Coordinates of C-alpha atoms in Angstrom, one line a residue:
X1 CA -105.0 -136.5 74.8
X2 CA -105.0 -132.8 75.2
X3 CA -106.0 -131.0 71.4
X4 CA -104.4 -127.5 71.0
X5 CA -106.8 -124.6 69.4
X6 CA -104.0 -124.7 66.9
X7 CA -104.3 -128.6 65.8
X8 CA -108.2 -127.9 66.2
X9 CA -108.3 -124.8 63.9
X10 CA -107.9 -126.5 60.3
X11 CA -110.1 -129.2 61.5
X12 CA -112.7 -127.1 62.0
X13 CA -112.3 -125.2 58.6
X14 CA -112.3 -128.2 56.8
X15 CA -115.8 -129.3 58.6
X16 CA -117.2 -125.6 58.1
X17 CA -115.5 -125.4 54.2
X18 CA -117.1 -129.3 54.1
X19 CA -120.3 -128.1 56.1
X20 CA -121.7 -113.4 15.0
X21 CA -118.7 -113.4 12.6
X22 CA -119.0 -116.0 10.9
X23 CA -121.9 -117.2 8.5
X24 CA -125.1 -118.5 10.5
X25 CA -125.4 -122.0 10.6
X26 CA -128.5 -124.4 9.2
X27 CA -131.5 -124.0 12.3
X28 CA -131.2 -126.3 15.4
X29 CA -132.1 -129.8 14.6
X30 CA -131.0 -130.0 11.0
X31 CA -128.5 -133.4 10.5
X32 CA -125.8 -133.9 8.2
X33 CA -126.0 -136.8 5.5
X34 CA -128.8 -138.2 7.9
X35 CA -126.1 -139.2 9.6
X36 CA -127.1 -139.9 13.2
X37 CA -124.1 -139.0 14.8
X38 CA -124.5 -135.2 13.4
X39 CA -126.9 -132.8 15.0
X40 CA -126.8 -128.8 14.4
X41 CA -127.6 -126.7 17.3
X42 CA -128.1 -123.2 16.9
X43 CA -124.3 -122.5 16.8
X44 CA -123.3 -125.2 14.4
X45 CA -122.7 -128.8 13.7
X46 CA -121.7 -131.3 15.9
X47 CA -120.6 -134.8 15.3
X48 CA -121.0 -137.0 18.6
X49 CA -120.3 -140.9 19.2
X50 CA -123.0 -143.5 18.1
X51 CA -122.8 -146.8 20.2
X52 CA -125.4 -149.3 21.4
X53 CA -126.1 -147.7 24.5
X54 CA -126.7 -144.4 22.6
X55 CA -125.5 -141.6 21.2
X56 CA -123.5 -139.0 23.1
X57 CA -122.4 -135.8 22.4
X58 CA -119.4 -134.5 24.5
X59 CA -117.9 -130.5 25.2
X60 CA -120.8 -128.6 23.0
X61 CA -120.0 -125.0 23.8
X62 CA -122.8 -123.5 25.3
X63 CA -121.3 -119.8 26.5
X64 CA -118.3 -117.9 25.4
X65 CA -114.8 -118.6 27.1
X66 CA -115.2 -116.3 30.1
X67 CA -111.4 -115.3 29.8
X68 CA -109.2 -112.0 29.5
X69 CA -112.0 -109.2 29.8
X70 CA -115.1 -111.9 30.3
X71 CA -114.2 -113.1 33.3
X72 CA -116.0 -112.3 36.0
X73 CA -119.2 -111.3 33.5
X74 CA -122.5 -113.4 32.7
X75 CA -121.9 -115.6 29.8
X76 CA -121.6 -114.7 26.6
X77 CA -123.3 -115.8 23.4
X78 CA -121.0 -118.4 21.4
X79 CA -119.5 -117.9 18.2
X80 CA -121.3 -119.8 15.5
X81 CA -119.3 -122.1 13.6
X82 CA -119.8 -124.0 9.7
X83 CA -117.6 -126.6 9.3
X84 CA -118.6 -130.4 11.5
X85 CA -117.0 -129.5 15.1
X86 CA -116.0 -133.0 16.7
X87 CA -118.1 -133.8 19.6
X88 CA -116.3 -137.0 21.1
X89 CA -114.2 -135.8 23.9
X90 CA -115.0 -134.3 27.7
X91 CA -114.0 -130.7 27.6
X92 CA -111.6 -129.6 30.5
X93 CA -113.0 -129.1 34.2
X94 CA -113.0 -125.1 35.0
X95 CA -110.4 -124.0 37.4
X96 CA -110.1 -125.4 40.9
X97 CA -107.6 -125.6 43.7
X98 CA -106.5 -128.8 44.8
X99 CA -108.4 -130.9 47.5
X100 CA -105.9 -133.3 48.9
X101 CA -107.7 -134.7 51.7
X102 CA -110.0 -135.4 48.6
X103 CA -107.4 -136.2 45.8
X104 CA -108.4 -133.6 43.3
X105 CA -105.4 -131.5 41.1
X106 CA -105.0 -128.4 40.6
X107 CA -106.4 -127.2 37.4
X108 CA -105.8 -124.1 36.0
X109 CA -108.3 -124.0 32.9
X110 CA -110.6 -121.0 32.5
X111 CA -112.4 -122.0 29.1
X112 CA -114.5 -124.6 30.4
X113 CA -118.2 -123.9 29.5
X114 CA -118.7 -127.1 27.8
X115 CA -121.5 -129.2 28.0
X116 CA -122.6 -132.9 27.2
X117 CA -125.7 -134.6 25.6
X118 CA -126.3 -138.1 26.1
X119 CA -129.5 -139.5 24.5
X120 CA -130.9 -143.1 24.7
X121 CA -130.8 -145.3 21.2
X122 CA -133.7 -145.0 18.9
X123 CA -134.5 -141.7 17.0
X124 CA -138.1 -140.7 18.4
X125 CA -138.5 -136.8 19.3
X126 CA -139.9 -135.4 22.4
X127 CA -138.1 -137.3 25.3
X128 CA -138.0 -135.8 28.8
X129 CA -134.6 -133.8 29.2
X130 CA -133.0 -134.1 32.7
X131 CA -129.9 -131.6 33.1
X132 CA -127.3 -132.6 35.7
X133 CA -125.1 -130.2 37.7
X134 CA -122.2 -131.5 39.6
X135 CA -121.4 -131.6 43.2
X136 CA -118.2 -130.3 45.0
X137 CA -118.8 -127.5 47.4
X138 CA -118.5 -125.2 44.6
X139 CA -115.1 -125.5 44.3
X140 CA -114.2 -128.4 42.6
X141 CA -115.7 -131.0 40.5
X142 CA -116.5 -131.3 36.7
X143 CA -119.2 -132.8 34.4
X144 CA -116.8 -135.2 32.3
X145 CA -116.9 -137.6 35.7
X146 CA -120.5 -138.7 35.3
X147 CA -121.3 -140.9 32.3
X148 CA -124.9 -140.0 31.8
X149 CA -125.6 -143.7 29.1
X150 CA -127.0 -145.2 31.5
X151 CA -129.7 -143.3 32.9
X152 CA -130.5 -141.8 29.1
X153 CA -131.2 -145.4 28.2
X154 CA -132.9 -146.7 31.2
X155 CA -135.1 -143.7 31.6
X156 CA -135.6 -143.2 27.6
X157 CA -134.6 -139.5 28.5
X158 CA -132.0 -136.8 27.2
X159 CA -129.8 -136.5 29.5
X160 CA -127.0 -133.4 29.9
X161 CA -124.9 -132.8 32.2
X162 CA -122.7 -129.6 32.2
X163 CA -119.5 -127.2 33.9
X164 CA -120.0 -124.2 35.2
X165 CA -117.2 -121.5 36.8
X166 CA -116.2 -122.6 40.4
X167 CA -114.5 -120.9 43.3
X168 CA -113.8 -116.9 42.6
X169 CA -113.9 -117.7 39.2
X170 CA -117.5 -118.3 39.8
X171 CA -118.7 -116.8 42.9
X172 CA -116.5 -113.5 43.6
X173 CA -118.4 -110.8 44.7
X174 CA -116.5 -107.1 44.8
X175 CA -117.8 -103.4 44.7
X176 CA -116.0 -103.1 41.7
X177 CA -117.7 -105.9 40.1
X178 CA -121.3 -104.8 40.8
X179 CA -120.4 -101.3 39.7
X180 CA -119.8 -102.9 36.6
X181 CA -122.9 -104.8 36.1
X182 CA -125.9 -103.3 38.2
X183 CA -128.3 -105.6 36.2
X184 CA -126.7 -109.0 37.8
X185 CA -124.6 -108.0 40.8
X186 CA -121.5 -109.9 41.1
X187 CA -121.3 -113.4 42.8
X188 CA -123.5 -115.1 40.9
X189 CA -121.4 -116.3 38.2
X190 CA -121.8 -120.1 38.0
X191 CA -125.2 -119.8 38.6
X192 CA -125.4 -117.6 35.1
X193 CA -123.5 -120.4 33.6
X194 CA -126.7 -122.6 34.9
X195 CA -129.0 -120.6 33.4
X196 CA -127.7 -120.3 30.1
X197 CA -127.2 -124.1 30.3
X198 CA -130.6 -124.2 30.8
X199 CA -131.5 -121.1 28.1
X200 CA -129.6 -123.6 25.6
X201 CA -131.7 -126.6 26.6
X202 CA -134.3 -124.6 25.0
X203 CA -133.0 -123.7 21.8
X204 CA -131.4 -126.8 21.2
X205 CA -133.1 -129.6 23.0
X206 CA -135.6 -130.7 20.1
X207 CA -132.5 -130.9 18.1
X208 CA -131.4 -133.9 20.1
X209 CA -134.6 -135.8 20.7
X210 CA -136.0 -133.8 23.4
X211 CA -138.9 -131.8 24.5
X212 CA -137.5 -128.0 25.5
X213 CA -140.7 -128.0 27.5
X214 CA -140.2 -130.6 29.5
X215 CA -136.7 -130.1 31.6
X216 CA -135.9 -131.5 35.2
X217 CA -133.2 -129.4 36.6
X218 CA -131.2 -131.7 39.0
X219 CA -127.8 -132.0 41.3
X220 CA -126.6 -133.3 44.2
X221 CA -124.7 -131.3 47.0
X222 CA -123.5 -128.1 45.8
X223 CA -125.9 -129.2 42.4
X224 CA -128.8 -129.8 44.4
X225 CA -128.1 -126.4 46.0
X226 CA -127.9 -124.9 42.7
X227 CA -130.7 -126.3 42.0
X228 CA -132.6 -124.4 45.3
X229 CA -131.2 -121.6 44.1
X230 CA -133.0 -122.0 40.6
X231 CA -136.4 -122.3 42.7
X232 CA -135.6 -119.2 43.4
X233 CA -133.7 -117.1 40.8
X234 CA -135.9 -114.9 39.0
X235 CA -133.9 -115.9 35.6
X236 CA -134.7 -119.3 36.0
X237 CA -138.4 -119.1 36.0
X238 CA -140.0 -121.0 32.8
X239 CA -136.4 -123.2 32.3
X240 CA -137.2 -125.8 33.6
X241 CA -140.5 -127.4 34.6
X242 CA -139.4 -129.8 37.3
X243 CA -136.5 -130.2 40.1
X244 CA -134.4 -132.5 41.3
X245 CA -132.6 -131.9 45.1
X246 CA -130.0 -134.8 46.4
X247 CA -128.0 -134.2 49.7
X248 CA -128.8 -130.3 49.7
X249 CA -130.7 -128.4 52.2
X250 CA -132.4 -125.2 50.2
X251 CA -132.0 -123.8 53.8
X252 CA -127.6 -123.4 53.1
X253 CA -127.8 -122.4 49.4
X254 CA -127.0 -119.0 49.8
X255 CA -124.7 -116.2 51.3
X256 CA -125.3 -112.8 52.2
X257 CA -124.5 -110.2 50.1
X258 CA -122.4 -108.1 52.1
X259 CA -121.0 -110.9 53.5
X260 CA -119.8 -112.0 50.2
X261 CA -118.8 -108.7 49.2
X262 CA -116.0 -108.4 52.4
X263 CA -114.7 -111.8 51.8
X264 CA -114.5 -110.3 48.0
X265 CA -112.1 -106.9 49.3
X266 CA -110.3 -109.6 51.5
X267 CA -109.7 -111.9 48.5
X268 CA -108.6 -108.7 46.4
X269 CA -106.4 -107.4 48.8
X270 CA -104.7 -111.4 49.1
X271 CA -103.7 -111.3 45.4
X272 CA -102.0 -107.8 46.1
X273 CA -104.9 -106.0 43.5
X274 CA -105.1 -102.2 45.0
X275 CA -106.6 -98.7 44.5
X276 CA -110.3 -97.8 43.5
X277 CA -112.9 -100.0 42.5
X278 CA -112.1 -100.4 39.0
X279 CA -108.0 -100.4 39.2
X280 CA -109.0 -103.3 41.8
X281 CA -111.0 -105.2 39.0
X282 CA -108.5 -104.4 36.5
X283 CA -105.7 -105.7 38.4
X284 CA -107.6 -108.9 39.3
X285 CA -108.2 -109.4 35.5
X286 CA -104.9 -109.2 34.7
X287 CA -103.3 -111.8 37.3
X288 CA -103.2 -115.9 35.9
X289 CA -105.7 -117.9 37.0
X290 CA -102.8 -120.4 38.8
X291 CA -102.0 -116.9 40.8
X292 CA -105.7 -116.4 42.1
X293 CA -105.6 -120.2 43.1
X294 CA -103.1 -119.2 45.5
X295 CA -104.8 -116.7 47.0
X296 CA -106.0 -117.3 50.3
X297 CA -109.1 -115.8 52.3
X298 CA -110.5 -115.7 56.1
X299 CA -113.5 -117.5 56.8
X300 CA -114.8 -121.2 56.1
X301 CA -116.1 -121.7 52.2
X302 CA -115.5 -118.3 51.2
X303 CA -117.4 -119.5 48.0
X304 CA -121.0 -120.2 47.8
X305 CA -124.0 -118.1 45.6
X306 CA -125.1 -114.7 47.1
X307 CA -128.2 -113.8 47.9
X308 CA -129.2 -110.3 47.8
X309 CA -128.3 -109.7 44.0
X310 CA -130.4 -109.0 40.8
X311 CA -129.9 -112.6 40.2
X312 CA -131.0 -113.7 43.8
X313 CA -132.8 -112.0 45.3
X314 CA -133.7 -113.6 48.4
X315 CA -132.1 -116.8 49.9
X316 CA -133.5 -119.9 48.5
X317 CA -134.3 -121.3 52.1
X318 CA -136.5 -118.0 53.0
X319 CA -137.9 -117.9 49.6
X320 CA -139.4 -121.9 49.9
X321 CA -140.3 -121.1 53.3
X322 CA -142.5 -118.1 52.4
X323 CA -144.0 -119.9 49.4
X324 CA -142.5 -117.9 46.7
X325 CA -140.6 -119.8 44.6
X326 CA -141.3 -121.4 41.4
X327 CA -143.9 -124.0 42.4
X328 CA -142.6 -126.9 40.4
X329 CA -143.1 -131.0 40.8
X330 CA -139.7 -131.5 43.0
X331 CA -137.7 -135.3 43.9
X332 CA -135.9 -134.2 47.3
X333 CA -134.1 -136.4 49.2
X334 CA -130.6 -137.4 50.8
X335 CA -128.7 -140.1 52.1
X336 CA -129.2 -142.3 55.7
X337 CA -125.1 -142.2 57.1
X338 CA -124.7 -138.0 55.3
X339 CA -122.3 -137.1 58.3
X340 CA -119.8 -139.8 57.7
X341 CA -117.5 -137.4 55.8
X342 CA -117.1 -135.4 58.4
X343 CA -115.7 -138.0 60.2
X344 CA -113.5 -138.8 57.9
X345 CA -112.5 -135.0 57.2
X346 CA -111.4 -135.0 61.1
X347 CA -109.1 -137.8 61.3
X348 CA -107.9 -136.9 57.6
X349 CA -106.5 -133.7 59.8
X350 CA -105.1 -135.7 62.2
X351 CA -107.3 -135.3 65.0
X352 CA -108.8 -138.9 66.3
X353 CA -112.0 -138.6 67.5
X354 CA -111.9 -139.9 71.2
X355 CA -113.8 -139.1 74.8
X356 CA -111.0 -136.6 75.2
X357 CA -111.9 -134.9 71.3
X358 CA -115.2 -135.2 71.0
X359 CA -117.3 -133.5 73.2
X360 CA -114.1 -130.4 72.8
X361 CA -115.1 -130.1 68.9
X362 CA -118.8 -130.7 69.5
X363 CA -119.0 -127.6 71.8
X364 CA -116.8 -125.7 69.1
X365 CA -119.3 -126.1 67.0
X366 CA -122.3 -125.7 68.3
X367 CA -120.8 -123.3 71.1
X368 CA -123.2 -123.4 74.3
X369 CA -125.2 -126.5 72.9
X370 CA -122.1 -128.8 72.3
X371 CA -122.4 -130.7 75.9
X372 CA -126.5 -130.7 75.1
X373 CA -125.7 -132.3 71.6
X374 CA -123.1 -134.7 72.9
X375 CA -125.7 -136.1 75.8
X376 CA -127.7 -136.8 73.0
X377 CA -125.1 -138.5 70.7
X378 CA -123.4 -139.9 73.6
X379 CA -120.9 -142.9 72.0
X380 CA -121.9 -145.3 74.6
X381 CA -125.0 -145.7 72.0
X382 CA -122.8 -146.7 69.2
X383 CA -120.5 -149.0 71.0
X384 CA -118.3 -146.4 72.4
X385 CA -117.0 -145.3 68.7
X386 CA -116.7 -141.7 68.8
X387 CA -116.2 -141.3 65.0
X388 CA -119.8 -143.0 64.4
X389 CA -120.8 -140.7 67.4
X390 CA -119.7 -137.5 66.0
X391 CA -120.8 -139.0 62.5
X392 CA -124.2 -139.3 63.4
X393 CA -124.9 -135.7 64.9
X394 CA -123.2 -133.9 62.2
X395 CA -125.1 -136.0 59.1
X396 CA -128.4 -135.4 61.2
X397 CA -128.0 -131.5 61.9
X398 CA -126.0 -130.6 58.6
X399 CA -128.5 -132.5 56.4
X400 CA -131.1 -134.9 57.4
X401 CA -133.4 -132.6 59.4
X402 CA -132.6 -129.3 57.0
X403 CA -133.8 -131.9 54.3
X404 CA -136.5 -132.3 55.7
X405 CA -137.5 -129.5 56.9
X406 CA -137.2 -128.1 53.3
X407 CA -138.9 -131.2 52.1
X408 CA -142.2 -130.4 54.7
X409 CA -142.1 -126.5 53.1
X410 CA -142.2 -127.4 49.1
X411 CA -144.8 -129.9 49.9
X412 CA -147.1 -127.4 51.9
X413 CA -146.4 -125.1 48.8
X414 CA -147.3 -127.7 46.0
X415 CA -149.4 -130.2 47.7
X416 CA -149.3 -133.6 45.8
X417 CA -146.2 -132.9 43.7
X418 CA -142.5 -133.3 45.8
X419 CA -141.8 -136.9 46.4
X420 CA -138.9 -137.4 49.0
X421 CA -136.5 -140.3 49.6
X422 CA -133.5 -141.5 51.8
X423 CA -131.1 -143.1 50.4
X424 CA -130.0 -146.6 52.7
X425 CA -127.9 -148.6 51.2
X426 CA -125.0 -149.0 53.8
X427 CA -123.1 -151.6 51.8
X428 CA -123.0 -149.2 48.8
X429 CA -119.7 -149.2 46.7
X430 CA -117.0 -146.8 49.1
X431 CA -116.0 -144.1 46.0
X432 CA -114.0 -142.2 49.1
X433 CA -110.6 -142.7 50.7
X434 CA -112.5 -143.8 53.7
X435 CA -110.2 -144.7 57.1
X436 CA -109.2 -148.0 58.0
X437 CA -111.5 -149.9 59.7
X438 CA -114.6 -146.7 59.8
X439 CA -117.4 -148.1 57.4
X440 CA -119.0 -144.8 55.5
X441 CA -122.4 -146.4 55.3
X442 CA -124.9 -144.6 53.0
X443 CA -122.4 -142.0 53.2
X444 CA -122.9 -138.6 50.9
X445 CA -122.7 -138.8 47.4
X446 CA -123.2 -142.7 47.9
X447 CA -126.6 -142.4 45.5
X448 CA -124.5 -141.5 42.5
X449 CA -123.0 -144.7 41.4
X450 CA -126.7 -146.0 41.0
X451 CA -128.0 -143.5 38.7
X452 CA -124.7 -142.9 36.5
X453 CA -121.5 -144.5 35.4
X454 CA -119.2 -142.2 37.6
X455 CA -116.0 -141.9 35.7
X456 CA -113.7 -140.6 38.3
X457 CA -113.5 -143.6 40.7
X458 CA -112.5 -146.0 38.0
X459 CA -114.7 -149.2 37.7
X460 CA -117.8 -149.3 40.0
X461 CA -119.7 -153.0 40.7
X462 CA -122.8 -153.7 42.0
X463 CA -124.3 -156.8 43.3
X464 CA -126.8 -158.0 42.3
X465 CA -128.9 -156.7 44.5
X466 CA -128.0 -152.9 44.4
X467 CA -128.5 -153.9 40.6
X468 CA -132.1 -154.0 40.8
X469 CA -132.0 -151.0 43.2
X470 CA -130.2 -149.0 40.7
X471 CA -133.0 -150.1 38.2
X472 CA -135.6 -148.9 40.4
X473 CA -134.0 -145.6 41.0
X474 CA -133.6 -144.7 37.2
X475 CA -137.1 -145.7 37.1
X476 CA -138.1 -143.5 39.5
X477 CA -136.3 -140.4 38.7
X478 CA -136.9 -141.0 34.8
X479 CA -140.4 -141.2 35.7
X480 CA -140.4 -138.3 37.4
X481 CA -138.6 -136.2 34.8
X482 CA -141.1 -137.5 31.8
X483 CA -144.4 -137.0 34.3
X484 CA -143.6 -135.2 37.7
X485 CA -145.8 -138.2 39.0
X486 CA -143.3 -141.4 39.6
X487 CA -145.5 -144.6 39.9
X488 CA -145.7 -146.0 43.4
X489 CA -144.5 -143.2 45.1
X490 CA -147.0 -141.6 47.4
X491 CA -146.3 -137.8 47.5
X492 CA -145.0 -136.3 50.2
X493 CA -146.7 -134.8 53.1
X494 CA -145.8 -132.0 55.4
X495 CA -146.9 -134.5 58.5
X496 CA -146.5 -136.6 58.7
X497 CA -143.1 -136.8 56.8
X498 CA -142.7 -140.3 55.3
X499 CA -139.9 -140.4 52.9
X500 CA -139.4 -143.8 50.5
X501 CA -136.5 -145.4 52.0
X502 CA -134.4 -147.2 49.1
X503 CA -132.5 -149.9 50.2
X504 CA -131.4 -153.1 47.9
X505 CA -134.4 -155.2 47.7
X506 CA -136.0 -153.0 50.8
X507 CA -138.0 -150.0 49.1
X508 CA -140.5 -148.6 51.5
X509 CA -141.7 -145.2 52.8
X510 CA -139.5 -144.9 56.3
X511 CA -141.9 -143.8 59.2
X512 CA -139.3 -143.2 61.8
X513 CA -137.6 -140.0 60.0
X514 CA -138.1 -137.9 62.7
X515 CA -137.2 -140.2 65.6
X516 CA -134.6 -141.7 63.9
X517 CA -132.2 -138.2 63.0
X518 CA -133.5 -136.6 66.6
X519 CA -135.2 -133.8 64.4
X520 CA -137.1 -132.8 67.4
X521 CA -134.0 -131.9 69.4
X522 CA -132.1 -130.1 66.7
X523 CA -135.4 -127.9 65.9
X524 CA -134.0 -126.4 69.7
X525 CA -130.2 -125.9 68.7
X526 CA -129.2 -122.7 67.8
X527 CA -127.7 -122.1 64.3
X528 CA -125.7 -119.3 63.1
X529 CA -127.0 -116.4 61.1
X530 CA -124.9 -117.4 58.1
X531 CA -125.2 -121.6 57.3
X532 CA -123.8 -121.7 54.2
X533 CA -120.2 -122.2 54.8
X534 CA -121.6 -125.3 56.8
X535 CA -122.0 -127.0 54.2
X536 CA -118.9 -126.8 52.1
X537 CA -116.0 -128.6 50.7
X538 CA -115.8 -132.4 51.1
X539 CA -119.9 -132.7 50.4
X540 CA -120.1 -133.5 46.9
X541 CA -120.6 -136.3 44.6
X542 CA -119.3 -139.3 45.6
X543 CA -115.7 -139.5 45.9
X544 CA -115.0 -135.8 45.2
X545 CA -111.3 -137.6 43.4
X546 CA -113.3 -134.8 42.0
X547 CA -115.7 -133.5 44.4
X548 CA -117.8 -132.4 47.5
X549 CA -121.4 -130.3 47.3

């Protein structure tokens, strides 16, 4: 079958775009009635939900609605409220485009700084607090889909998990913008929203049962990324005293500046916004939010943090590399089958993957190493499937060997303190709209059923077996958040690199990393200068129905 640059061309994108008015309330902590269900943060009163598995406490404000004149700006301080605000809902996901290769809707919501506490039963203080942000390329993807019960009570942790602006909302980056706010730059507006998530955690944690001195930042795909990008942030330093990285190589966390800033002018110019810098800002204020969700822009993943701002600096992968990032116990890890997606992001495009296809969009890639990459992935080795084939390369040179690699730097930074892992559960619960007859494996985002109840793909079983692998897992990563030392986990090592492969009823370190995702040979293939957008939409959690990274 001859393939057309024209049928190629959205292929490729989607691989690239996957690759103080009001009286002051009691102090933080204070209950009503001693009535469990009632806790008073710093901005009020809140009444959550009180069940056997715990208490949970749903769409706490933690910033001001970043609508009208705040969007586009840091996050603003809430305003305090007196009377009992309910806390026994999900706030609204923050404004996305629809994914329909993925199945998420359009939503057009712009007040969505919400967050949620869950907290294990009992009523001791000081528990470990483990904060969660969300996968989904950065575009999509919202905190009300993971039930966090589970792990609070398992791990005897609080657990929160939180929104924070996606796609322009949260990572445009214009002249006009940084004009306006030299302090922070512009582009870097979700990963504000982290930080005062995390800035809140402080105030407010004790007030829940938790120790504001002892928080685990985590995330997987475009969270775990954040999360890199919290390594590195100057304004994170001191929030959090341990990390947590799934599926997200610190080497993609970033994008230029100036690269940022054109796709900015190019986004600006889209939604018809013209004149000088500020008439440009003014005008982009002023259009609805279902208006700039239209708005389209060249380039794969136009949205993605930027490096070379107040608030980052330098880019998360060149700041672990050299050393200089905050040199905190870190759980790092990803999945055995990560590439799978792509796979399925191909023939979602209508492009079947075939000796014809295949070595065509291997060498559009990866340009003059595409026939080098497909002599080493040739499908002969995986009974002549050419989707496994193409599966296999992408997962190892999109993740597996960048996780290592990044893996190999934090532990030569903090020797004795990152613990790494592989997910390998093949027969794990499919969350994805996976082809007919194409098994996803340990696919990307397949971790997440095992650690929370993920609400967006509807009931979730496991066997027996992947039972007692989940309860090993929120052992593990509970452990880790209370001590930064989980029990029967040798540390990692820069070499030889030994993650702990977790497999139902098969936990052991896995010596044949290296061998096994041909990290040697993609240590020789060139990459291009920017990697972020290579990492984009379709990576996320699990079945992305809300997300990718």
């Amino acid at each position: 079958m001859a393939i057309t640059r024209r049928l190629l061309a959205p292929v490729l994108l989607a691989l690239v775009t996957l690759l103080a008015s009001a009286a002051l309330p009691a102090r933080a902590g204070a209950r009503g009635s001693g009535d469990p269900a009632v806790v008073t943060t710093d901005a009020g009163p809140v009444r959550g939900v009180l069940t056997d598995r715990g208490r949970s406490f749903l769409g706490i404000p933690f910033a001001a609605p970043p609508v009208g004149q705040l969007r586009w700006r840091p996050p603003g301080p809430v305003t305090p409220w007196t009377a009992v605000r309910d806390a026994g809902h999900f706030a609204g996901a923050c404004a996305q485009q629809a994914r329909p290769v993925l199945g998420t809707a359009e939503v057009t919501n712009e007040d969505c700084l919400y967050l949620n506490v869950f907290t294990p039963p009992g009523d001791s203080a000081g528990k470990p607090v483990l904060v969660w942000f969300h996968g989904g390329s950065f575009v999509s993807g919202t905190a009300a889909h993971y039930d966090a019960s589970r792990l609070a009570r398992a791990g005897g942790l609080v657990v929160i998990t939180a929104n924070y602006r996606l796609g322009a909302f949260g990572f445009l980056a214009h002249p006009g913008l940084t004009a306006e706010a030299p302090g922070s730059g512009s582009g870097d507006y979700g990963l504000l929203d982290q930080q005062a998530v995390l800035r809140w955690i402080r105030a407010n944690a004790a007030a829940f049962g938790g120790d504001p001195a002892n928080v685990t930042a985590a995330g997987q795909s475009a969270g775990g990324l954040s999360v890199c990008g919290h390594l590195a942030a100057p304004g994170s330093r001191g929030l959090f005293a341990r990390a947590v990285i799934q599926s997200a190589p610190c080497g993609v966390a970033a994008r230029p500046a100036a690269e940022a800033a054109s796709t900015g002018t190019s986004f600006a110019r889209g939604a018809g916004c013209r004149g000088d810098a500020a008439e440009v800002v003014a005008c982009l204020r002023g259009k609805p939010a279902a208006e700039l969700l239209k708005v389209k822009v060249s380039g794969a993943s136009p949205w993605w943090p930027v490096s070379g701002t107040p608030v980052l600096p330098v880019p998360p992968g060149q700041a672990i590399a050299a050393g200089a990032h905050a040199r905190v116990p870190v759980l790092v890890g990803s999945a055995l089958d990560e590439g799978t997606i792509g796979t399925l992001i191909v023939e979602s495009a209508g492009v079947r993957l075939n000796a014809v296809t295949y070595p065509i969009l291997l060498s559009t890639l990866f340009k003059r190493d595409g026939l080098r990459v497909a002599a080493q992935y040739p499908a002969s080795r995986f009974g002549n499937d050419h989707r496994r084939a193409f599966a296999t390369a992408f997962g190892d040179y999109l993740v597996s060997c960048p996780t290592q690699e990044a893996a190999r730097q934090l532990a030569a930074a903090t020797p004795g303190r990152v613990f790494a892992y592989e997910f390998a559960d093949r027969s794990a619960p499919v969350l994805y709209p996976a082809p007919s007859g194409f098994p996803l494996g340990a696919y990307h985002g397949s971790e997440i059923p095992y650690l929370f109840d993920y609400l967006a793909a509807g009931e979730v079983r496991l066997d027996p077996a992947q039972t007692r692998l989940s309860q090993t897992m929120t052992g593990l990563w509970s452990r880790f958040a209370a001590t930064g030392d989980p029990a029967d986990w040798p540390p990692t090592q820069a070499d030889p690199y030994v993650p702990l492969s977790l497999a139902p009823d098969a936990v052991a370190p896995r010596t044949d990393y290296d061998s096994g995702h041909q990290c040697p040979f993609w240590a020789t293939v060139a990459r291009p200068t920017s990697q972020g957008p290579l990492l984009a939409a379709g990576f996320g959690a699990s079945r992305s129905v809300p997300e990718g990274p």
